[in-house]
Amino acid sequence: LNEKQAGYHFTISAGISMFGTDADEFDELFKIADAALYIAKGKGKDRLIIYDKDKHGEFLRDTLKHGHILYREGFMKPMEKYDIASKLIIQAEHGGENEVEPVLSELVDKFNIHEITVYYGKNVHKVLSVGHNQNTIENADYIFKNNYLETFDEYGIKKINNVASLAIDFPETFKLFKSSNICSSLQVLIGDKDNQNQEIGMLQFDIFGENRRKWNDDDINVVKMVVKAVEDIFVKMGK
């Protein structure tokens, strides 16, 4: 790679947990190592952190409490993802409006999504937000500007693996995302964008910080399935 791109440098951050010292089960060792990785990134990246219970114990408890552990993409098998999605759809269909927030919260926890925001109604304003951000974008009326809606695919989906991709064509939207610390996002429309007589909404799935996410097909399909169930609830509610 360096022969093709002179001056291109890689850096690495890593978290390490010790079998027998920190935990005896793989899942717990994995979570502890991942928490140590967060410490490494928080200290400026490009470093190695070996988990130390005395030094990092409080951080780990806080991380686990708030669900900030970053599971690696692909760690969950595709069928496991679809199984979870099916259960969430049934939960939404049976519970209706009362189950929208619990369903989306489960999606946050299981699929390493930092925050999900539902926008609907006049000015596509925020009606619900679940996750960990403290600076949520209050309305998404920018989707009606500068032909932004035209960037969604035929299924009403827009992948933003890196918000920097918005900088040239949608500079104001880029600034809005950056001010909310969003680095990657998946946006899914509710309603028909081509029907001028119908209000449209949007579910936005955000990743914060610097851990940009490349949305894979399995995760997008799962999201589409769950969004459809949530959309049906909104239609029944007449929102």
Coordinates of N, CA and C in Angstrom, one line a residue:
L1 N 0.8 -1.2 0.0 CA 0.0 0.0 0.0 C 0.9 1.3 0.0
N2 N 1.9 1.3 0.8 CA 2.8 2.4 0.9 C 3.5 2.7 -0.5
E3 N 3.7 1.7 -1.3 CA 4.3 1.9 -2.6 C 3.3 2.7 -3.5
K4 N 2.0 2.4 -3.3 CA 1.0 3.1 -4.2 C 0.7 4.5 -3.6
Q5 N 0.7 4.6 -2.3 CA 0.4 5.9 -1.6 C 1.5 6.3 -0.7
A6 N 2.5 6.9 -1.2 CA 3.6 7.3 -0.4 C 3.2 8.2 0.7
G7 N 3.7 7.9 1.9 CA 3.4 8.8 3.1 C 2.1 8.4 3.8
Y8 N 1.5 7.3 3.3 CA 0.2 6.9 4.0 C 0.6 6.0 5.2
H9 N 0.1 6.4 6.4 CA 0.5 5.8 7.6 C -0.8 5.2 8.3
F10 N -0.6 4.0 8.9 CA -1.6 3.4 9.7 C -1.3 3.6 11.2
T11 N -2.3 3.8 12.0 CA -2.1 3.7 13.5 C -3.1 2.7 14.0
I12 N -2.8 2.2 15.2 CA -3.7 1.2 15.8 C -3.9 1.4 17.3
S13 N -5.1 1.2 17.7 CA -5.5 1.2 19.1 C -6.0 -0.2 19.5
A14 N -5.7 -0.7 20.7 CA -6.1 -2.0 21.1 C -6.4 -2.1 22.6
G15 N -7.3 -2.9 22.9 CA -7.7 -3.2 24.3 C -7.4 -4.7 24.6
I16 N -6.8 -5.0 25.7 CA -6.5 -6.4 26.1 C -7.1 -6.7 27.4
S17 N -7.7 -7.9 27.5 CA -8.1 -8.5 28.8 C -7.4 -9.8 28.9
M18 N -7.3 -10.2 30.2 CA -6.5 -11.4 30.5 C -7.4 -12.6 31.0
F19 N -7.3 -13.7 30.3 CA -8.1 -14.9 30.8 C -7.6 -15.3 32.2
G20 N -8.6 -15.6 33.0 CA -8.2 -16.0 34.4 C -8.0 -14.9 35.4
T21 N -7.6 -13.8 34.9 CA -7.4 -12.6 35.8 C -8.6 -11.7 35.7
D22 N -9.1 -11.4 34.5 CA -10.2 -10.5 34.4 C -11.5 -11.2 34.3
A23 N -11.5 -12.4 33.6 CA -12.7 -13.2 33.5 C -12.4 -14.5 33.0
D24 N -13.3 -15.5 33.1 CA -13.1 -16.8 32.6 C -13.9 -17.2 31.4
E25 N -14.9 -16.3 31.0 CA -15.8 -16.6 29.9 C -15.5 -15.7 28.7
F26 N -15.6 -16.2 27.5 CA -15.3 -15.4 26.3 C -16.0 -14.1 26.2
D27 N -17.4 -14.2 26.4 CA -18.2 -13.0 26.3 C -17.8 -11.8 27.2
E28 N -17.5 -12.2 28.4 CA -17.0 -11.2 29.4 C -15.7 -10.6 29.0
L29 N -14.8 -11.5 28.6 CA -13.4 -11.1 28.2 C -13.5 -10.1 27.0
F30 N -14.4 -10.5 26.1 CA -14.6 -9.6 24.9 C -15.1 -8.2 25.3
K31 N -16.0 -8.2 26.2 CA -16.6 -6.9 26.6 C -15.5 -6.0 27.4
I32 N -14.7 -6.7 28.2 CA -13.7 -6.0 28.9 C -12.6 -5.4 28.0
A33 N -12.2 -6.3 27.0 CA -11.2 -5.8 26.1 C -11.8 -4.7 25.2
D34 N -13.1 -4.7 24.9 CA -13.7 -3.7 24.1 C -13.7 -2.4 24.9
A35 N -14.0 -2.5 26.2 CA -14.0 -1.3 27.1 C -12.6 -0.7 27.2
A36 N -11.6 -1.6 27.2 CA -10.2 -1.1 27.3 C -9.9 -0.4 26.0
L37 N -10.5 -0.8 24.8 CA -10.3 -0.2 23.6 C -10.8 1.2 23.6
Y38 N -12.0 1.4 24.2 CA -12.6 2.7 24.4 C -11.7 3.7 25.1
I39 N -11.0 3.1 26.2 CA -10.1 3.9 27.0 C -9.0 4.4 26.1
A40 N -8.4 3.5 25.3 CA -7.3 3.8 24.4 C -7.7 4.9 23.4
K41 N -8.9 4.8 22.8 CA -9.4 5.8 21.9 C -9.6 7.2 22.6
G42 N -10.1 7.1 23.8 CA -10.4 8.3 24.6 C -9.1 9.0 25.0
K43 N -8.0 8.3 25.1 CA -6.7 8.9 25.4 C -6.0 9.5 24.2
G44 N -6.6 9.4 23.0 CA -6.0 10.0 21.9 C -5.6 9.0 20.8
K45 N -6.0 7.7 20.9 CA -5.8 6.7 19.9 C -4.3 6.3 19.8
D46 N -4.0 5.4 18.9 CA -2.7 5.0 18.6 C -1.9 4.5 19.9
R47 N -2.6 3.6 20.7 CA -2.0 3.1 21.9 C -2.7 1.8 22.3
L48 N -2.0 1.1 23.2 CA -2.5 -0.2 23.7 C -2.8 0.0 25.2
I49 N -4.0 -0.5 25.6 CA -4.5 -0.5 27.0 C -4.7 -1.9 27.4
I50 N -4.0 -2.3 28.5 CA -4.2 -3.6 29.1 C -5.1 -3.3 30.3
Y51 N -6.3 -4.0 30.3 CA -7.3 -3.7 31.4 C -6.7 -4.0 32.8
D52 N -6.9 -3.0 33.6 CA -6.5 -3.1 35.0 C -7.7 -2.8 35.9
K53 N -8.1 -3.8 36.7 CA -9.4 -3.6 37.5 C -9.3 -2.4 38.4
D54 N -8.1 -2.2 39.0 CA -8.0 -1.1 40.0 C -8.1 0.3 39.3
K55 N -7.5 0.3 38.0 CA -7.5 1.6 37.3 C -8.8 1.8 36.5
H56 N -9.3 0.8 35.9 CA -10.4 0.9 35.0 C -11.7 0.4 35.4
G57 N -11.8 -0.1 36.6 CA -13.1 -0.8 37.0 C -14.3 0.1 36.9
E58 N -14.2 1.3 37.4 CA -15.3 2.2 37.4 C -15.7 2.6 36.0
F59 N -14.8 2.8 35.1 CA -15.1 3.0 33.7 C -15.8 1.9 33.1
L60 N -15.4 0.7 33.3 CA -16.0 -0.5 32.8 C -17.5 -0.6 33.2
R61 N -17.7 -0.4 34.5 CA -19.1 -0.5 35.1 C -20.0 0.5 34.4
D62 N -19.4 1.7 34.2 CA -20.2 2.8 33.6 C -20.5 2.4 32.1
T63 N -19.5 1.9 31.5 CA -19.7 1.5 30.0 C -20.8 0.4 29.9
L64 N -20.7 -0.6 30.7 CA -21.7 -1.7 30.6 C -23.1 -1.2 31.0
K65 N -23.1 -0.3 32.0 CA -24.4 0.2 32.5 C -25.2 0.9 31.4
H66 N -24.4 1.7 30.6 CA -25.1 2.6 29.5 C -25.0 1.9 28.2
G67 N -24.5 0.7 28.1 CA -24.6 0.0 26.8 C -23.7 0.5 25.7
H68 N -22.5 1.1 26.1 CA -21.6 1.7 25.1 C -20.6 0.7 24.5
I69 N -20.7 -0.6 24.9 CA -19.8 -1.5 24.3 C -19.9 -1.6 22.8
L70 N -18.8 -1.5 22.1 CA -18.9 -1.6 20.6 C -18.6 -3.0 20.2
Y71 N -19.6 -3.7 19.8 CA -19.4 -5.0 19.3 C -19.0 -5.0 17.8
R72 N -18.1 -5.8 17.4 CA -17.5 -5.8 16.1 C -18.6 -6.2 15.1
E73 N -18.7 -5.5 13.9 CA -19.6 -5.9 12.9 C -19.3 -7.3 12.4
G74 N -20.3 -8.1 12.2 CA -20.1 -9.4 11.8 C -20.0 -10.4 13.0
F75 N -19.9 -9.9 14.2 CA -19.8 -10.8 15.4 C -21.0 -11.6 15.5
M76 N -22.2 -11.0 15.2 CA -23.4 -11.7 15.3 C -23.7 -12.3 13.9
K77 N -24.1 -13.6 13.9 CA -24.3 -14.2 12.6 C -25.6 -13.7 12.0
P78 N -25.7 -13.7 10.6 CA -26.8 -13.1 9.9 C -28.2 -13.7 10.4
M79 N -28.2 -15.0 10.6 CA -29.5 -15.6 11.0 C -29.9 -15.1 12.4
E80 N -28.9 -14.9 13.3 CA -29.2 -14.3 14.6 C -29.8 -12.9 14.5
K81 N -29.3 -12.1 13.6 CA -29.8 -10.8 13.3 C -31.3 -10.9 12.9
Y82 N -31.6 -11.7 11.9 CA -32.9 -11.8 11.4 C -33.9 -12.4 12.4
D83 N -33.4 -13.3 13.3 CA -34.2 -13.8 14.4 C -34.6 -12.7 15.3
I84 N -33.6 -11.9 15.7 CA -33.9 -10.8 16.6 C -34.9 -9.8 15.9
A85 N -34.7 -9.5 14.6 CA -35.6 -8.6 13.9 C -37.0 -9.2 13.9
S86 N -37.2 -10.5 13.7 CA -38.5 -11.1 13.6 C -39.2 -10.9 15.0
K87 N -38.5 -11.1 16.1 CA -39.1 -11.0 17.4 C -39.5 -9.5 17.7
L88 N -38.7 -8.6 17.2 CA -39.0 -7.2 17.4 C -40.2 -6.8 16.6
I89 N -40.4 -7.3 15.4 CA -41.5 -7.0 14.6 C -42.8 -7.5 15.3
I90 N -42.7 -8.7 15.8 CA -43.9 -9.3 16.5 C -44.2 -8.5 17.7
Q91 N -43.2 -8.1 18.4 CA -43.4 -7.2 19.6 C -44.0 -5.9 19.3
A92 N -43.6 -5.3 18.1 CA -44.2 -4.0 17.7 C -45.6 -4.2 17.3
E93 N -45.9 -5.3 16.5 CA -47.2 -5.5 16.0 C -48.2 -5.8 17.1
H94 N -47.8 -6.5 18.1 CA -48.7 -6.9 19.2 C -48.9 -5.7 20.2
G95 N -47.8 -4.9 20.4 CA -47.9 -3.9 21.4 C -48.3 -2.5 20.9
G96 N -48.2 -2.3 19.6 CA -48.6 -1.0 19.1 C -47.7 0.1 19.6
E97 N -48.3 1.3 19.8 CA -47.6 2.5 20.1 C -46.7 2.3 21.3
N98 N -47.2 1.6 22.3 CA -46.5 1.4 23.6 C -45.2 0.7 23.4
E99 N -45.0 -0.1 22.3 CA -43.8 -0.9 22.1 C -42.8 -0.3 21.2
V100 N -43.1 0.9 20.6 CA -42.2 1.5 19.7 C -40.8 1.8 20.3
E101 N -40.9 2.5 21.5 CA -39.6 2.8 22.2 C -38.9 1.6 22.6
P102 N -39.5 0.6 23.3 CA -38.8 -0.6 23.7 C -38.2 -1.3 22.5
V103 N -38.9 -1.4 21.4 CA -38.3 -2.1 20.2 C -37.1 -1.4 19.6
L104 N -37.2 0.0 19.6 CA -36.0 0.7 19.1 C -34.9 0.6 20.0
S105 N -35.2 0.6 21.3 CA -34.1 0.5 22.3 C -33.4 -0.8 22.2
E106 N -34.1 -1.9 21.9 CA -33.5 -3.2 21.7 C -32.7 -3.2 20.5
L107 N -33.1 -2.5 19.5 CA -32.3 -2.4 18.2 C -31.0 -1.7 18.5
V108 N -31.0 -0.6 19.3 CA -29.8 0.1 19.7 C -28.8 -0.9 20.4
D109 N -29.3 -1.6 21.4 CA -28.5 -2.5 22.1 C -27.9 -3.7 21.4
K110 N -28.7 -4.2 20.5 CA -28.3 -5.5 19.8 C -27.4 -5.2 18.6
F111 N -27.6 -4.0 17.9 CA -27.0 -3.8 16.6 C -25.9 -2.7 16.7
N112 N -25.5 -2.4 17.9 CA -24.4 -1.4 18.0 C -24.8 -0.1 17.3
I113 N -26.0 0.4 17.6 CA -26.4 1.7 17.1 C -26.4 2.6 18.3
H114 N -25.8 3.8 18.1 CA -25.7 4.7 19.3 C -27.0 5.4 19.6
E115 N -27.7 5.7 18.5 CA -29.0 6.4 18.8 C -29.9 6.2 17.6
I116 N -31.2 6.1 17.9 CA -32.2 6.1 16.8 C -33.2 7.2 17.1
T117 N -33.4 8.0 16.1 CA -34.4 9.2 16.2 C -35.5 9.0 15.2
V118 N -36.7 9.2 15.6 CA -37.9 9.2 14.8 C -38.3 10.6 14.5
Y119 N -38.4 11.0 13.2 CA -38.8 12.3 12.8 C -40.1 12.1 12.0
Y120 N -41.1 13.0 12.3 CA -42.4 12.9 11.7 C -43.2 14.2 11.8
G121 N -44.2 14.4 11.0 CA -45.0 15.5 11.1 C -44.5 16.8 10.5
K122 N -45.0 17.9 10.9 CA -44.6 19.2 10.3 C -43.2 19.5 10.6
N123 N -42.5 19.9 9.5 CA -41.0 20.1 9.5 C -40.2 18.9 9.9
V124 N -40.8 17.7 9.8 CA -40.2 16.5 10.1 C -39.4 16.6 11.5
H125 N -40.2 17.0 12.5 CA -39.6 17.2 13.8 C -39.4 15.9 14.6
K126 N -38.5 15.9 15.6 CA -38.2 14.8 16.4 C -39.4 14.4 17.3
V127 N -39.9 13.2 17.2 CA -41.0 12.7 18.1 C -40.5 11.7 19.1
L128 N -39.4 11.1 18.8 CA -38.8 10.1 19.7 C -37.4 9.9 19.5
S129 N -36.6 9.7 20.5 CA -35.2 9.4 20.4 C -34.8 8.5 21.5
V130 N -34.1 7.4 21.1 CA -33.6 6.4 22.1 C -32.1 6.2 21.8
G131 N -31.3 6.1 22.9 CA -29.9 5.9 22.7 C -29.1 6.8 23.7
H132 N -27.9 7.2 23.3 CA -27.0 7.8 24.2 C -26.5 9.2 23.9
N133 N -27.1 9.8 22.9 CA -26.6 11.2 22.5 C -27.3 12.2 23.4
Q134 N -26.6 13.3 23.6 CA -27.2 14.4 24.4 C -27.4 15.6 23.5
N135 N -27.2 15.5 22.2 CA -27.3 16.7 21.3 C -28.0 16.3 20.1
T136 N -29.2 15.7 20.2 CA -30.0 15.2 19.1 C -30.5 16.3 18.2
I137 N -30.4 16.1 16.9 CA -31.0 17.1 15.9 C -32.5 17.1 16.1
E138 N -33.0 18.3 16.3 CA -34.4 18.4 16.7 C -35.4 18.3 15.5
N139 N -35.0 18.6 14.3 CA -35.8 18.4 13.1 C -35.0 18.2 11.9
A140 N -35.6 17.5 11.0 CA -34.9 17.0 9.8 C -35.4 17.7 8.5
D141 N -35.9 18.9 8.6 CA -36.4 19.6 7.4 C -35.4 19.8 6.3
Y142 N -34.1 19.6 6.6 CA -33.1 19.7 5.6 C -33.3 18.7 4.4
I143 N -34.1 17.7 4.7 CA -34.3 16.7 3.7 C -35.1 17.2 2.5
F144 N -35.8 18.4 2.7 CA -36.5 19.0 1.6 C -35.7 20.0 0.8
K145 N -34.5 20.2 1.2 CA -33.6 21.3 0.6 C -32.6 20.6 -0.3
N146 N -32.2 21.4 -1.4 CA -31.1 21.0 -2.2 C -31.2 19.6 -2.8
N147 N -32.4 19.2 -3.1 CA -32.6 17.9 -3.7 C -32.1 16.7 -2.8
Y148 N -32.1 16.9 -1.5 CA -31.6 15.9 -0.6 C -32.4 14.6 -0.7
L149 N -33.7 14.7 -0.9 CA -34.6 13.6 -1.0 C -34.2 12.7 -2.2
E150 N -33.6 13.3 -3.2 CA -33.3 12.5 -4.4 C -32.1 11.6 -4.1
T151 N -31.4 11.7 -3.0 CA -30.2 10.9 -2.7 C -30.6 9.6 -2.0
F152 N -31.9 9.5 -1.7 CA -32.4 8.2 -1.1 C -32.6 7.2 -2.3
D153 N -32.4 5.9 -2.0 CA -32.6 4.9 -3.1 C -34.1 4.6 -3.2
E154 N -34.4 3.7 -4.1 CA -35.8 3.3 -4.4 C -36.5 2.7 -3.2
Y155 N -35.8 2.3 -2.2 CA -36.4 1.8 -1.0 C -36.5 2.8 0.1
G156 N -36.1 4.1 -0.2 CA -36.2 5.1 0.8 C -35.1 5.1 1.8
I157 N -33.9 4.6 1.4 CA -32.8 4.5 2.3 C -31.6 5.3 1.8
K158 N -30.9 5.9 2.8 CA -29.7 6.6 2.5 C -28.6 6.2 3.4
K159 N -27.5 5.6 2.9 CA -26.4 5.2 3.7 C -25.4 6.4 3.8
I160 N -25.0 6.7 5.0 CA -23.9 7.7 5.2 C -22.8 7.1 6.0
N161 N -21.9 6.4 5.3 CA -20.8 5.7 6.0 C -19.9 6.7 6.7
N162 N -19.8 7.9 6.1 CA -18.9 8.9 6.6 C -19.6 10.3 6.3
V163 N -19.9 11.0 7.3 CA -20.6 12.3 7.1 C -19.8 13.3 6.3
A164 N -18.5 13.1 6.1 CA -17.7 14.0 5.3 C -18.2 13.9 3.8
S165 N -18.9 12.9 3.5 CA -19.4 12.7 2.1 C -20.5 13.8 1.8
L166 N -21.1 14.4 2.9 CA -22.1 15.4 2.7 C -21.5 16.8 2.5
A167 N -20.3 17.0 2.8 CA -19.7 18.3 2.9 C -19.8 19.1 1.6
I168 N -19.6 18.5 0.5 CA -19.6 19.3 -0.8 C -21.1 19.7 -1.2
D169 N -21.9 18.7 -1.3 CA -23.3 18.9 -1.9 C -24.3 19.4 -0.8
F170 N -24.0 19.1 0.4 CA -24.9 19.5 1.5 C -24.2 20.0 2.7
P171 N -23.5 21.2 2.5 CA -22.6 21.7 3.6 C -23.3 22.0 4.9
E172 N -24.5 22.5 4.8 CA -25.3 22.9 6.0 C -25.7 21.6 6.8
T173 N -26.1 20.6 6.1 CA -26.4 19.3 6.7 C -25.2 18.7 7.3
F174 N -24.1 18.8 6.6 CA -22.8 18.3 7.2 C -22.5 19.0 8.5
K175 N -22.6 20.3 8.6 CA -22.3 21.0 9.8 C -23.3 20.6 10.9
L176 N -24.5 20.4 10.6 CA -25.5 19.9 11.5 C -25.2 18.6 12.1
F177 N -24.7 17.7 11.3 CA -24.3 16.3 11.7 C -23.1 16.4 12.6
K178 N -22.1 17.2 12.2 CA -20.9 17.3 12.9 C -21.1 18.0 14.3
S179 N -22.0 18.9 14.4 CA -22.3 19.6 15.7 C -23.0 18.6 16.6
S180 N -23.6 17.5 16.1 CA -24.2 16.5 17.0 C -23.3 15.3 17.1
N181 N -22.0 15.4 16.7 CA -21.0 14.4 16.8 C -21.3 13.1 16.1
I182 N -22.1 13.2 15.0 CA -22.5 12.1 14.2 C -21.4 11.8 13.1
C183 N -20.9 10.6 13.1 CA -19.9 10.3 12.1 C -20.4 9.4 11.0
S184 N -21.4 8.6 11.3 CA -22.0 7.7 10.3 C -23.5 7.6 10.6
S185 N -24.3 7.4 9.6 CA -25.8 7.4 9.8 C -26.4 6.6 8.7
L186 N -27.6 6.0 9.1 CA -28.5 5.3 8.1 C -29.8 6.0 8.3
Q187 N -30.4 6.5 7.2 CA -31.6 7.1 7.2 C -32.7 6.4 6.4
V188 N -33.8 6.2 6.9 CA -34.9 5.4 6.3 C -36.2 6.2 6.3
L189 N -36.7 6.5 5.1 CA -38.0 7.3 5.1 C -39.2 6.5 5.5
I190 N -40.1 7.2 6.1 CA -41.5 6.7 6.3 C -42.4 7.4 5.4
G191 N -43.2 6.7 4.7 CA -44.1 7.3 3.7 C -43.5 7.4 2.3
D192 N -44.3 7.9 1.4 CA -43.9 8.0 0.0 C -43.4 9.4 -0.3
K193 N -42.1 9.4 -0.6 CA -41.5 10.8 -0.9 C -42.0 11.4 -2.2
D194 N -42.6 10.6 -3.0 CA -43.1 11.1 -4.3 C -44.6 11.5 -4.2
N195 N -45.2 11.3 -3.1 CA -46.6 11.6 -2.9 C -46.7 12.9 -2.1
Q196 N -47.0 14.0 -2.8 CA -46.9 15.4 -2.2 C -48.1 15.6 -1.2
N197 N -49.1 14.7 -1.3 CA -50.2 14.9 -0.4 C -50.1 14.1 0.9
Q198 N -49.0 13.4 1.0 CA -48.7 12.6 2.2 C -47.5 13.1 3.0
E199 N -47.7 13.2 4.3 CA -46.6 13.6 5.1 C -45.6 12.4 5.2
I200 N -44.3 12.8 5.2 CA -43.3 11.8 5.3 C -42.5 12.0 6.6
G201 N -41.9 10.9 7.0 CA -41.1 11.0 8.2 C -39.8 10.2 7.9
M202 N -39.0 10.1 9.0 CA -37.7 9.4 8.8 C -37.2 8.8 10.1
L203 N -36.7 7.6 10.0 CA -35.9 7.1 11.1 C -34.5 7.2 10.8
Q204 N -33.7 7.7 11.8 CA -32.3 7.9 11.6 C -31.5 7.1 12.6
F205 N -30.5 6.4 12.1 CA -29.7 5.5 13.0 C -28.3 6.0 13.0
D206 N -27.9 6.5 14.1 CA -26.6 7.2 14.2 C -25.5 6.5 14.9
I207 N -24.3 6.8 14.5 CA -23.0 6.4 15.2 C -22.3 7.6 15.5
F208 N -21.7 7.8 16.7 CA -21.1 9.0 17.1 C -19.6 8.8 17.1
G209 N -18.9 10.0 17.3 CA -17.4 9.9 17.5 C -16.7 9.7 16.2
E210 N -15.7 8.8 16.3 CA -14.8 8.6 15.2 C -14.9 7.1 14.7
N211 N -15.7 6.3 15.3 CA -15.8 4.9 14.9 C -16.8 4.8 13.7
R212 N -16.4 5.3 12.5 CA -17.3 5.3 11.4 C -17.7 3.9 11.0
R213 N -18.9 3.7 10.6 CA -19.5 2.4 10.3 C -19.9 2.3 8.8
K214 N -19.4 1.2 8.2 CA -19.9 0.8 6.9 C -21.1 -0.1 7.0
W215 N -22.2 0.4 6.7 CA -23.5 -0.3 6.9 C -23.5 -1.5 5.9
N216 N -23.6 -2.7 6.5 CA -23.6 -3.9 5.6 C -25.1 -4.3 5.3
D217 N -25.2 -5.2 4.3 CA -26.5 -5.5 3.8 C -27.4 -6.2 4.8
D218 N -26.9 -7.0 5.6 CA -27.7 -7.7 6.7 C -28.3 -6.7 7.6
D219 N -27.5 -5.8 8.1 CA -27.9 -4.8 9.1 C -29.0 -3.9 8.4
I220 N -28.8 -3.5 7.2 CA -29.7 -2.6 6.5 C -31.1 -3.4 6.3
N221 N -31.0 -4.6 5.9 CA -32.3 -5.4 5.8 C -33.0 -5.5 7.1
V222 N -32.3 -5.8 8.2 CA -32.9 -5.9 9.5 C -33.6 -4.5 9.8
V223 N -32.9 -3.4 9.6 CA -33.4 -2.1 9.9 C -34.7 -1.9 9.1
K224 N -34.6 -2.2 7.8 CA -35.8 -2.0 6.9 C -37.0 -2.8 7.5
M225 N -36.8 -4.0 7.9 CA -37.9 -4.9 8.5 C -38.5 -4.2 9.7
V226 N -37.7 -3.7 10.6 CA -38.2 -3.2 11.8 C -38.9 -1.8 11.6
V227 N -38.3 -1.0 10.7 CA -38.8 0.3 10.3 C -40.2 0.1 9.7
K228 N -40.4 -0.9 8.9 CA -41.7 -1.2 8.3 C -42.8 -1.4 9.4
A229 N -42.4 -2.2 10.4 CA -43.4 -2.4 11.5 C -43.7 -1.1 12.3
V230 N -42.7 -0.3 12.5 CA -42.9 1.0 13.2 C -43.7 1.9 12.3
E231 N -43.4 1.9 11.0 CA -44.2 2.8 10.1 C -45.7 2.4 10.1
D232 N -46.0 1.1 10.1 CA -47.4 0.7 10.2 C -48.1 1.2 11.5
I233 N -47.3 1.2 12.6 CA -47.9 1.7 13.8 C -48.2 3.2 13.7
F234 N -47.3 4.0 13.1 CA -47.5 5.4 12.9 C -48.8 5.7 12.0
V235 N -48.9 4.8 10.9 CA -50.1 5.0 10.0 C -51.4 4.7 10.8
K236 N -51.4 3.7 11.6 CA -52.6 3.4 12.4 C -52.9 4.5 13.4
M237 N -51.9 5.1 13.9 CA -52.1 6.2 14.9 C -52.5 7.5 14.2
G238 N -52.4 7.5 12.9 CA -52.8 8.7 12.1 C -51.9 9.8 12.3
K239 N -50.6 9.5 12.6 CA -49.6 10.6 12.7 C -49.1 11.1 11.4

